[in-house]
Short mmCIF file of C-alpha atoms in Angstrom, two decimals:
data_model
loop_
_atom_site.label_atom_id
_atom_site.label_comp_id
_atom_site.label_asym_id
_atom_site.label_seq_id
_atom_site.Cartn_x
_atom_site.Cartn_y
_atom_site.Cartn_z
CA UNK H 1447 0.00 0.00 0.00
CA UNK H 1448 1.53 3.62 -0.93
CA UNK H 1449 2.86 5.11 1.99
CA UNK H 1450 2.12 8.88 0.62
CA UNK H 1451 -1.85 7.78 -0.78
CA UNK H 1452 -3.61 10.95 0.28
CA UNK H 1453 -6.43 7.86 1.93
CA UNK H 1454 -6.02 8.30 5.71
CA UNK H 1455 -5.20 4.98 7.86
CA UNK H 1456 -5.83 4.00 11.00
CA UNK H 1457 -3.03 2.35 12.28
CA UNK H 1458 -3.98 -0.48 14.64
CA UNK H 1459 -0.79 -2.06 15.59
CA UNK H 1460 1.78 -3.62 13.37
CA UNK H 1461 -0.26 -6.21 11.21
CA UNK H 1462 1.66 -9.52 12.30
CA UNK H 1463 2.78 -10.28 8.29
CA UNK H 1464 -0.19 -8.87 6.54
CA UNK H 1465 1.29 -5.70 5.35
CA UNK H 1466 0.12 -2.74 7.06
CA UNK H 1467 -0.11 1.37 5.24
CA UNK H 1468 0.53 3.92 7.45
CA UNK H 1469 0.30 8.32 7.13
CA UNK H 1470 3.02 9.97 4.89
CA UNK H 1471 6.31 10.43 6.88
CA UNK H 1472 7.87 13.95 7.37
CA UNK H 1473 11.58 13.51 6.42
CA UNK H 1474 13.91 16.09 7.64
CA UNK H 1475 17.58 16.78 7.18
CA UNK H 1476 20.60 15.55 5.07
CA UNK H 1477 22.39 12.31 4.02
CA UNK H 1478 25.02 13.47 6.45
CA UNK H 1479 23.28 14.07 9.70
CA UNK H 1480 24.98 12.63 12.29
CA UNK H 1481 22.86 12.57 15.81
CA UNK H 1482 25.52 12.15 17.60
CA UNK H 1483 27.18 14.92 17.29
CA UNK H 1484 24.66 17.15 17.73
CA UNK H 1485 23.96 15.70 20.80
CA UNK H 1486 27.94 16.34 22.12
CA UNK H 1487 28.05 19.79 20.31
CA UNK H 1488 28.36 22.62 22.60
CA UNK H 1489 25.23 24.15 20.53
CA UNK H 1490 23.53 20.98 20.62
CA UNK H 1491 23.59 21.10 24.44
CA UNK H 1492 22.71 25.03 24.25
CA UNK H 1493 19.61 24.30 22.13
CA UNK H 1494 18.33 21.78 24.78
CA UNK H 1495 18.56 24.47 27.39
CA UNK H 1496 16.99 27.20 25.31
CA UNK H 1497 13.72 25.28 24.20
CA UNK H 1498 13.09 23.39 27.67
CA UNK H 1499 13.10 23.81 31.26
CA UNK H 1500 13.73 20.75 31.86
CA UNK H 1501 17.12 20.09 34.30
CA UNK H 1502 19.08 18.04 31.59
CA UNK H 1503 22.36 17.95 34.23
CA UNK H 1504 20.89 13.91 35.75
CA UNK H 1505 21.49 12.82 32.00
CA UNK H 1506 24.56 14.26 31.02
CA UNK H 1507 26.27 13.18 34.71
CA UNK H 1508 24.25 9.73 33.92
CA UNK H 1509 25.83 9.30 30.42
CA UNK H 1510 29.59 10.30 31.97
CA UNK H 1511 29.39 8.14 35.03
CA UNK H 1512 28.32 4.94 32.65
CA UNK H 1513 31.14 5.84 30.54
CA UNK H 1514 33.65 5.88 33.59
CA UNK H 1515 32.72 3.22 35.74
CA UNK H 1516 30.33 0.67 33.47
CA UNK H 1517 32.20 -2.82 34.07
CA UNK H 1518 32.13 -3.23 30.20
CA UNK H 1519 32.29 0.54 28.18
CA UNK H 1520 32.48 -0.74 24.76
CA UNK H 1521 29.90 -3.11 24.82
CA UNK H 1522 27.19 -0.49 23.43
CA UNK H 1523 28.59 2.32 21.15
CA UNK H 1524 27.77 6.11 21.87
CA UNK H 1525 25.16 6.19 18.94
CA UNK H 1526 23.24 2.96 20.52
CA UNK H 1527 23.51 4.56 23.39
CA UNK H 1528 21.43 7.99 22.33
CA UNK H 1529 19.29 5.71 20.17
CA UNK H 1530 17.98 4.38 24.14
CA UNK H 1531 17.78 7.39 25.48
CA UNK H 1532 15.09 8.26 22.81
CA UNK H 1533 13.63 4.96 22.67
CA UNK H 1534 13.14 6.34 26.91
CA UNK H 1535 11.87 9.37 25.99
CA UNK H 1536 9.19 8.23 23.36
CA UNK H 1537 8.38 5.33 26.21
CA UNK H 1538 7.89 8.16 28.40
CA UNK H 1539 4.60 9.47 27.25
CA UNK H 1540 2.91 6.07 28.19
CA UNK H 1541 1.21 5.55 24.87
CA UNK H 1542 1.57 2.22 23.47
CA UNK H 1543 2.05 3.21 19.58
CA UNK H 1544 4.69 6.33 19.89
CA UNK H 1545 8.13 4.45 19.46
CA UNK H 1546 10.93 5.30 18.11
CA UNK H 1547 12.50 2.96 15.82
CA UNK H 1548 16.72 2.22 15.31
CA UNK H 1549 17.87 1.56 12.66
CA UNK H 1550 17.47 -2.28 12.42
CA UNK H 1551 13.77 -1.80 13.64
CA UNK H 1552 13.30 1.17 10.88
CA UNK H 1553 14.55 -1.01 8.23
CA UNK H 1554 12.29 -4.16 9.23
CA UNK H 1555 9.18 -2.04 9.64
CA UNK H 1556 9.50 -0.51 6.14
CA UNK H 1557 10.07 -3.97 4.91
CA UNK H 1558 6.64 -5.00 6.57
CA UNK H 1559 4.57 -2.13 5.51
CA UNK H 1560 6.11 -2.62 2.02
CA UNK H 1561 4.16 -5.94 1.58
CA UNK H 1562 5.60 -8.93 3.25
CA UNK H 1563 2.90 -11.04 3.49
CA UNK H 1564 4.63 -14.13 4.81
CA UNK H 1565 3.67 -15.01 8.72
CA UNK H 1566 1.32 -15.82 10.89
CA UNK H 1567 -1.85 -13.77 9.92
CA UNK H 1568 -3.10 -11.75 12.98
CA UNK H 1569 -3.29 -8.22 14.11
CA UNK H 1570 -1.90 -7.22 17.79
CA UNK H 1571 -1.75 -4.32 20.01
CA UNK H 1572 -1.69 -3.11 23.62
CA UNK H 1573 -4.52 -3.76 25.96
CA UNK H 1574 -3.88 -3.54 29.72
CA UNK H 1575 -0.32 -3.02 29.51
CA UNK H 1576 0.23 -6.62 27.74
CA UNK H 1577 0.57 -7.74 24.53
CA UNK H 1578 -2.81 -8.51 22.86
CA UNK H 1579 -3.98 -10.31 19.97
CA UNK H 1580 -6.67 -7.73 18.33
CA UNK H 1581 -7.82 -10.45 15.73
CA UNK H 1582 -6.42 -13.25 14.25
CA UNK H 1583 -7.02 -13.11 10.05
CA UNK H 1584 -9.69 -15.99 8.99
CA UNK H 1585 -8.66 -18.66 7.10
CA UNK H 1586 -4.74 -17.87 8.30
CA UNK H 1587 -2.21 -19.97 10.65
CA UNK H 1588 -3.24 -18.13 14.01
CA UNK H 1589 -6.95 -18.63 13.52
CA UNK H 1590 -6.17 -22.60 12.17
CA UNK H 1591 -3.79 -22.71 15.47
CA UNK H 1592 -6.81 -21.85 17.92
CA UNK H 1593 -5.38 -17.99 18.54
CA UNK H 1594 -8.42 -15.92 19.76
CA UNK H 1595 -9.05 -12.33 19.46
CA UNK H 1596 -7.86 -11.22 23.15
CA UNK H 1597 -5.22 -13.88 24.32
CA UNK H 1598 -2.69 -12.22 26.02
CA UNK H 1599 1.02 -12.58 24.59
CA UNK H 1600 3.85 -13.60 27.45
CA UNK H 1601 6.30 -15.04 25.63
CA UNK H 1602 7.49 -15.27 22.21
CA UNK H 1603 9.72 -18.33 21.31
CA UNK H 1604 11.94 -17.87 24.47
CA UNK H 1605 11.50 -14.09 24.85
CA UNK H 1606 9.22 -12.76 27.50
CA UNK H 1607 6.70 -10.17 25.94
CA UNK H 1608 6.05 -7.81 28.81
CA UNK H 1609 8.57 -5.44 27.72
CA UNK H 1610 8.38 -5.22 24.34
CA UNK H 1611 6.79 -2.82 21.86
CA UNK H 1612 4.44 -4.00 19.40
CA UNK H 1613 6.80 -3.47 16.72
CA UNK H 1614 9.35 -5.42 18.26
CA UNK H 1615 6.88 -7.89 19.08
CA UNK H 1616 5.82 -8.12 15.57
CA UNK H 1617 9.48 -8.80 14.24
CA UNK H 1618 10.28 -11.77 16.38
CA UNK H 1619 6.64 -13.40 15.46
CA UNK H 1620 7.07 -12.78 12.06
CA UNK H 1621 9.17 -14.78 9.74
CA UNK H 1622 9.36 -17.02 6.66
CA UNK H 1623 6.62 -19.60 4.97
CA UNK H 1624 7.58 -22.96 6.52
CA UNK H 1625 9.04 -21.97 9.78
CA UNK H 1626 7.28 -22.20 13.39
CA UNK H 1627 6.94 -19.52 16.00
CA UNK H 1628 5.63 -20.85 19.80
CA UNK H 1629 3.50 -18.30 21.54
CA UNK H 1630 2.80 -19.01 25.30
CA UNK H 1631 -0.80 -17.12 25.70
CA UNK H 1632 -3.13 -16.36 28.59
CA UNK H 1633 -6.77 -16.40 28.21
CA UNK H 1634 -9.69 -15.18 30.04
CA UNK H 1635 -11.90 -18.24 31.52
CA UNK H 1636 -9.15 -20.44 31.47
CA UNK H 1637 -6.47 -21.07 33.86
CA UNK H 1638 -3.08 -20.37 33.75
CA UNK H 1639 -0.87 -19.99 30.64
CA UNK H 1640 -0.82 -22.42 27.44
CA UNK H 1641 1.59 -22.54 24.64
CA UNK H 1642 0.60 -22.73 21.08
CA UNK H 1643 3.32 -23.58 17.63
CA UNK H 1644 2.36 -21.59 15.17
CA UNK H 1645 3.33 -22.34 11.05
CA UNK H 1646 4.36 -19.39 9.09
CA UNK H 1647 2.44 -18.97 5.83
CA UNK H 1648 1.91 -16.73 2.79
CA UNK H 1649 -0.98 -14.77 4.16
CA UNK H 1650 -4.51 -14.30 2.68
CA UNK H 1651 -6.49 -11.38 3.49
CA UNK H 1652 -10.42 -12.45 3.35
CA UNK H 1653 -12.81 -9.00 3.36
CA UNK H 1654 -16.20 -10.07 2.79
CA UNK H 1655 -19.00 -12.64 3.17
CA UNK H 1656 -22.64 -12.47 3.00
CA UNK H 1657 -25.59 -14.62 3.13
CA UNK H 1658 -29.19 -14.32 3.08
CA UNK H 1659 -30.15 -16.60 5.78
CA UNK H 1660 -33.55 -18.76 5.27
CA UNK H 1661 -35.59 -16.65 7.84
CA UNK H 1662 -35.08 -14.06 5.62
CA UNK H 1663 -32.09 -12.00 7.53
CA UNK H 1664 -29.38 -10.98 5.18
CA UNK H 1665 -25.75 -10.87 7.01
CA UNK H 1666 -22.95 -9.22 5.88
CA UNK H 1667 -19.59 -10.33 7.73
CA UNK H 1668 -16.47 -7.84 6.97
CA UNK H 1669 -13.20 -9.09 7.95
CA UNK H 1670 -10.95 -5.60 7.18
CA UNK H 1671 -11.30 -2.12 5.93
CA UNK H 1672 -9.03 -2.52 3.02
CA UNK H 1673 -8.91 -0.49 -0.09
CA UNK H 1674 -11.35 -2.77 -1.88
CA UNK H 1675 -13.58 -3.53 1.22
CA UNK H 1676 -15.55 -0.04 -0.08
CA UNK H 1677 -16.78 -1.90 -3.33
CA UNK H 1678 -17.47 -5.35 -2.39
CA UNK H 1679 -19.78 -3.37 0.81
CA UNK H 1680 -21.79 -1.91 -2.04
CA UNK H 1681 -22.35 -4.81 -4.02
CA UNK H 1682 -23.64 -6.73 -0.93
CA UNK H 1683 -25.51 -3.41 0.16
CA UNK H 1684 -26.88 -3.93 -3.61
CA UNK H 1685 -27.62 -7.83 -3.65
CA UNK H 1686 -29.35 -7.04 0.28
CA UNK H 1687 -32.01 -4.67 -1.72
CA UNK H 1688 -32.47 -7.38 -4.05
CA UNK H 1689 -33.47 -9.67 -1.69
CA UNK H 1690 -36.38 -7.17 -0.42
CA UNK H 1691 -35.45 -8.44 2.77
CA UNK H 1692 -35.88 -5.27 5.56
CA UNK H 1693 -33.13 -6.88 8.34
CA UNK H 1694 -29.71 -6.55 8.38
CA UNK H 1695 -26.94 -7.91 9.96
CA UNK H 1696 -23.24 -6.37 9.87
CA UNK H 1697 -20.97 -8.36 11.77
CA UNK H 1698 -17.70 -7.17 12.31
CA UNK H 1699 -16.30 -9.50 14.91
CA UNK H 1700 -12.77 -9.72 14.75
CA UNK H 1701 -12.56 -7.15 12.32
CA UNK H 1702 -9.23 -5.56 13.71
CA UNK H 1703 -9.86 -1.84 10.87
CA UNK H 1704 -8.30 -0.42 8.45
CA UNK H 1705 -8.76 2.22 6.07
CA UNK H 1706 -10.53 5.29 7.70
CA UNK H 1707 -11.99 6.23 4.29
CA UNK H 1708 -13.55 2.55 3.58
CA UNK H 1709 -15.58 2.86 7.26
CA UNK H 1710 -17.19 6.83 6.38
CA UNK H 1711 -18.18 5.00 3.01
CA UNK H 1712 -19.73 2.76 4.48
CA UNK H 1713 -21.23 4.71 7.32
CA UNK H 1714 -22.54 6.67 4.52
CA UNK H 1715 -25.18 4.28 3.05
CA UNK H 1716 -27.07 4.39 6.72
CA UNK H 1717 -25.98 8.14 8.42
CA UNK H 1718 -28.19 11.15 6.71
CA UNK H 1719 -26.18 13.18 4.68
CA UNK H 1720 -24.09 16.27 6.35
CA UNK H 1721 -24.36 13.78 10.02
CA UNK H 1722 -20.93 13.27 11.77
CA UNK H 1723 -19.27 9.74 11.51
CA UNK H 1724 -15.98 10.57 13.22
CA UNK H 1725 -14.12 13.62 14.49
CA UNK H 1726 -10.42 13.57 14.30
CA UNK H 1727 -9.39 15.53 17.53
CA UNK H 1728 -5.47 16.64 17.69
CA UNK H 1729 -5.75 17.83 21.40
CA UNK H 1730 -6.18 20.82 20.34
CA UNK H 1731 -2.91 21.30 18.93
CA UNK H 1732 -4.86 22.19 15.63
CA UNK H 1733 -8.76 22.05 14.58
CA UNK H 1734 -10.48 19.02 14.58
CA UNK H 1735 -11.57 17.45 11.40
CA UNK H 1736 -15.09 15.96 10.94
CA UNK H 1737 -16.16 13.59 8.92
CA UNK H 1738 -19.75 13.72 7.24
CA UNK H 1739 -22.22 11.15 5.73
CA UNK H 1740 -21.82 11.86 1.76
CA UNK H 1741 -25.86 11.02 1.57
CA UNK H 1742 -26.26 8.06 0.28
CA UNK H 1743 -29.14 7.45 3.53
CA UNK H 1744 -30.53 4.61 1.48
CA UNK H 1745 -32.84 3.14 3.69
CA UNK H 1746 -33.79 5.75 6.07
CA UNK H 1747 -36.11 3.85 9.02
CA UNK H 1748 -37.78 1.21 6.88
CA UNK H 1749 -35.35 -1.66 8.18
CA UNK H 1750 -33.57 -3.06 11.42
CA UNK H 1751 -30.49 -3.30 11.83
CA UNK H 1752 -27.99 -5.19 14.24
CA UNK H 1753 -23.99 -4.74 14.57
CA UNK H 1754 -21.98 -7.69 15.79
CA UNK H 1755 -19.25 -6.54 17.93
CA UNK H 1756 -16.52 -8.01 20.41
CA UNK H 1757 -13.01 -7.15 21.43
CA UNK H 1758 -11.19 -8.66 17.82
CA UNK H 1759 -13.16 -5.23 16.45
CA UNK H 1760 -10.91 -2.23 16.46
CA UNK H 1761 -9.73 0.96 15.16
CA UNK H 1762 -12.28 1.62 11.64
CA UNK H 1763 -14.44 -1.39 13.33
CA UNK H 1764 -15.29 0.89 15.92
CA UNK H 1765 -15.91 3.93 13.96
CA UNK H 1766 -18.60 2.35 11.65
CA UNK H 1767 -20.46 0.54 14.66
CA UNK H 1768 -19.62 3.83 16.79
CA UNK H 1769 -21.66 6.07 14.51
CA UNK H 1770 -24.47 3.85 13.66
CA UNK H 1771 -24.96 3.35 17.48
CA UNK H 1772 -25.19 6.61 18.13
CA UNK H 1773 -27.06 7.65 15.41
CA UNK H 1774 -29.77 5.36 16.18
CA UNK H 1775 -29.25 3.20 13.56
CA UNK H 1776 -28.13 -0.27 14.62
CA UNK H 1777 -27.78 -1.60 17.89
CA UNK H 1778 -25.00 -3.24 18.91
CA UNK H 1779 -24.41 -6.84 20.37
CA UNK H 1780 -21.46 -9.02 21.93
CA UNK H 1781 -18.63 -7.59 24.25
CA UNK H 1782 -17.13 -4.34 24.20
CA UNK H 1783 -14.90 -3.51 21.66
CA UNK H 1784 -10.79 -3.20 21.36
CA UNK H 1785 -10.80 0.69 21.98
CA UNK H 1786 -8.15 1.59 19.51
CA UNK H 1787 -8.95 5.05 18.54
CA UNK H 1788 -5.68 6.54 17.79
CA UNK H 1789 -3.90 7.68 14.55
CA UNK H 1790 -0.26 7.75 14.25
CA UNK H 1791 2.13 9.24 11.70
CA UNK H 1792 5.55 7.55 10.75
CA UNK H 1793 8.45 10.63 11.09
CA UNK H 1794 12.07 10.08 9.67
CA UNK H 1795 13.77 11.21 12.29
CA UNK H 1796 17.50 10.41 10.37
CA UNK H 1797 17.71 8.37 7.22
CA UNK H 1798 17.89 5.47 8.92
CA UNK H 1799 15.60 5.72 12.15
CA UNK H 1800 11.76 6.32 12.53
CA UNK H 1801 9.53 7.63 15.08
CA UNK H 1802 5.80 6.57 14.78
CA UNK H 1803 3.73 9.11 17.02
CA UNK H 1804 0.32 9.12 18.19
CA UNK H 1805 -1.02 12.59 16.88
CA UNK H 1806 -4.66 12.50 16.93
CA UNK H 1807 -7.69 10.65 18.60
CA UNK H 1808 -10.94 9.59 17.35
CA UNK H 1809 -14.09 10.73 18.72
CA UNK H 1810 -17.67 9.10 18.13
CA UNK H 1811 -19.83 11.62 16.59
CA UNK H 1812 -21.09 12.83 20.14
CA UNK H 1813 -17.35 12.86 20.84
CA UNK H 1814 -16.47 9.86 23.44
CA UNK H 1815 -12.92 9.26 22.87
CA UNK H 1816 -12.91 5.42 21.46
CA UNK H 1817 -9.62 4.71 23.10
CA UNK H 1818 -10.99 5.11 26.46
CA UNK H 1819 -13.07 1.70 26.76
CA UNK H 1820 -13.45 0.81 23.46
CA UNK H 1821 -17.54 0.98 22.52
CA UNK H 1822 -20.39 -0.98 25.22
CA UNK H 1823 -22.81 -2.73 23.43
CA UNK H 1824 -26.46 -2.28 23.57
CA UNK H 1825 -26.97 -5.64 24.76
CA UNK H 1826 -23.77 -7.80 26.18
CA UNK H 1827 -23.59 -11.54 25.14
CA UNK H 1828 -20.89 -13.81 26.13
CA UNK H 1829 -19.82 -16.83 24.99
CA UNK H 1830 -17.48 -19.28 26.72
CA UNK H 1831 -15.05 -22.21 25.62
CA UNK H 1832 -17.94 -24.61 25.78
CA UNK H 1833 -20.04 -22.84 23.48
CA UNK H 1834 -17.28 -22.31 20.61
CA UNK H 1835 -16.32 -25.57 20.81
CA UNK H 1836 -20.21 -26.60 21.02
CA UNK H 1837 -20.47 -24.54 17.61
CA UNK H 1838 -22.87 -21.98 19.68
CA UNK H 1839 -22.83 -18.43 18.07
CA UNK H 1840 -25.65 -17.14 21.24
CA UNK H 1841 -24.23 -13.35 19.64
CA UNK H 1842 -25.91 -14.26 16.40
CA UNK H 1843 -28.56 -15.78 18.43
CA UNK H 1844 -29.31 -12.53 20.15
CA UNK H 1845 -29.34 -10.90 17.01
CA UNK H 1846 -31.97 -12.74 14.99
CA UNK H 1847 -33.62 -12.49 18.26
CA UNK H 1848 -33.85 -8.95 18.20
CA UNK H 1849 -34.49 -8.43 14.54
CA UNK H 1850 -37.37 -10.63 14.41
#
């Protein structure tokens, strides 16, 4: 996906080997630009003074005393050294998807969001301070392995997880078709921790199913917001009018986002033209963009509709179902959702390093901040080990419940 495509993304987490298209970069600087010696510079150290008042004098005794007494000096050169400190810094602000990327990292992420499609086929973030599988991709090694949208991540291989960035996460799951990756997972309802081998795989990304079930309810199931998701909506959205049927079901379970465009297109065949889908609210660093039906309002109030929801949907997931909750629309039904409602931009920060900073949140349209909580749905269904495995779907249940 082009990096510099004027179509927004919302980035979710590091797709584990599905390919992932982030926000244009901001590259500044020279082929030369050497960090370090900025950093040493006598103006380097006079600019830090002059745009902070921040007491810099704990890090620059910090950096001499390692230098003088650390047992073994030369293990970690000067550079790798300032490339921590940022890595710190960015850590700092407590958000889970501002990191800043050395080079190594920089040049693996690029490869990713380049289209390397080999892995494991699952989106992840972080949820409660610990790794988190968002969704695992239908149809792709995690799902076939028995991964389930909210495991908990402790150890990858023989590293332990708790510390680790998502991106960093990502790089030691992913890997070549044909090689194995061992997860150790916690779930909730089961006790203590499990470990699951895991296949690597050339990666297929499903988008769309639909069905008109025999009691007359058409259901849609989208599996991504990708750039042709927008399309193959419409022609279901087309084939559901055929049918004359007047009750809908859009279930986006597991549906970890995508592209922020694909979900107000979407949104737009339900929301009255000029009505707010999603605000885009910088913190008021700048002015908040909204985003507005287009008018397509096809079916106005002559139909019912229901929005399957748990905690696999995230990021444009949660804007769709978001704004035809509040709206009035659809109700929703299953768990609450992921709650990622952040947008992040990639910066080169030198040639060969990255940071990738949260910048912006997303509001619904009555502006609750969908990071905080994720969205509640109208009515809350569980479902345990014993009904999956009993081929139980009591969300659907609830659903064709309500609709007829």
């Amino acid at each position: 996906m082009n990096l510099f495509k004027q179509t927004r993304y919302l980035i979710i987490s590091v797709a584990v080997l599905t390919g992932a298209a982030f926000m244009g970069g901001v590259y500044a600087g020279h082929a030369n630009y050497s960090p370090i010696d900025s950093l040493f510079s006598l103006s380097g150290k006079q600019a830090l003074a002059s745009t902070t008042s921040a007491d810099f004098a704990p890090f620059w005794k910090v950096w001499d005393v390692i230098n003088e007494k650390y047992v073994t000096p030369n293990k970690v050169t000067d550079q790798e050294k300032v490339w921590g400190a940022i890595s710190g810094l960015a850590k700092s602000l407590g958000d889970p998807y501002t990191v800043f990327m050395p080079p190594e990292e920089a040049k693996s992420f690029e490869t990713e969001i380049s289209g390397n499609f080999e892995g494991v086929g699952m989106e992840v973030g972080i949820r409660d301070e610990m790794l988190t599988v968002i969704a695992p991709l239908k149809g792709n090694p995690a799902e076939k392995a028995g991964i389930k949208a909210g495991d908990k991540i402790i150890k990858i291989d023989d590293t332990v997880a708790s510390d680790l960035s998502v991106d960093k996460a990502v790089l030691l799951i992913r890997g070549p078709k044909g090689t194995a990756v061992t997860l150790t997972l916690i779930r909730e309802g089961k006790s203590g921790s499990f470990e699951v081998k895991v296949m690597r795989d050339v990666i297929t990304i499903p988008t769309i199913d639909k069905e008109l079930r025999k009691d007359g309810i058409y259901v849609i199931q989208l599996y991504n917001f990708s750039a042709v998701s927008p399309n193959l909506f419409n022609k279901a959205i087309s084939d559901f009018v055929k049918t004359k049927s007047n009750k809908l079901i859009l279930d986006l379970r597991g549906n970890p986002g995508g592209y922020l465009d694909a979900s107000v297109d979407m949104a737009s065949w339900f929301v009255p033209k000029g009505k707010v889908i999603v605000r885009e609210d910088f913190g008021g660093k700048q002015e908040e963009n909204i985003y507005r039906s287009d008018g397509r309002y096809t079916f106005g109030n002559t139909f019912k509709m229901i929005v399957l929801v748990d905690e696999g949907s995230a990021s444009a997931s949660e804007i769709l179902a978001g704004a035809l909750q509040e709206h009035g629309i659809a109700k929703l039904v299953g768990t609450k959702t992921f709650g990622k409602g952040s947008v992040q931009e990639l910066v080169k920060i030198t040639p060969d390093t990255n940071l990738k900073i949260t910048i912006a949140k997303w509001l619904t349209p009555n502006g609750k901040s969908i990071s905080e909580g994720g969205l509640t749905p109208d009515y809350e269904v569980k479902m345990s080990e014993d009904d999956i495995k009993a081929d139980k779907d009591l969300q659907m249940d609830k659903a064709v419940e309500l609709l007829k």
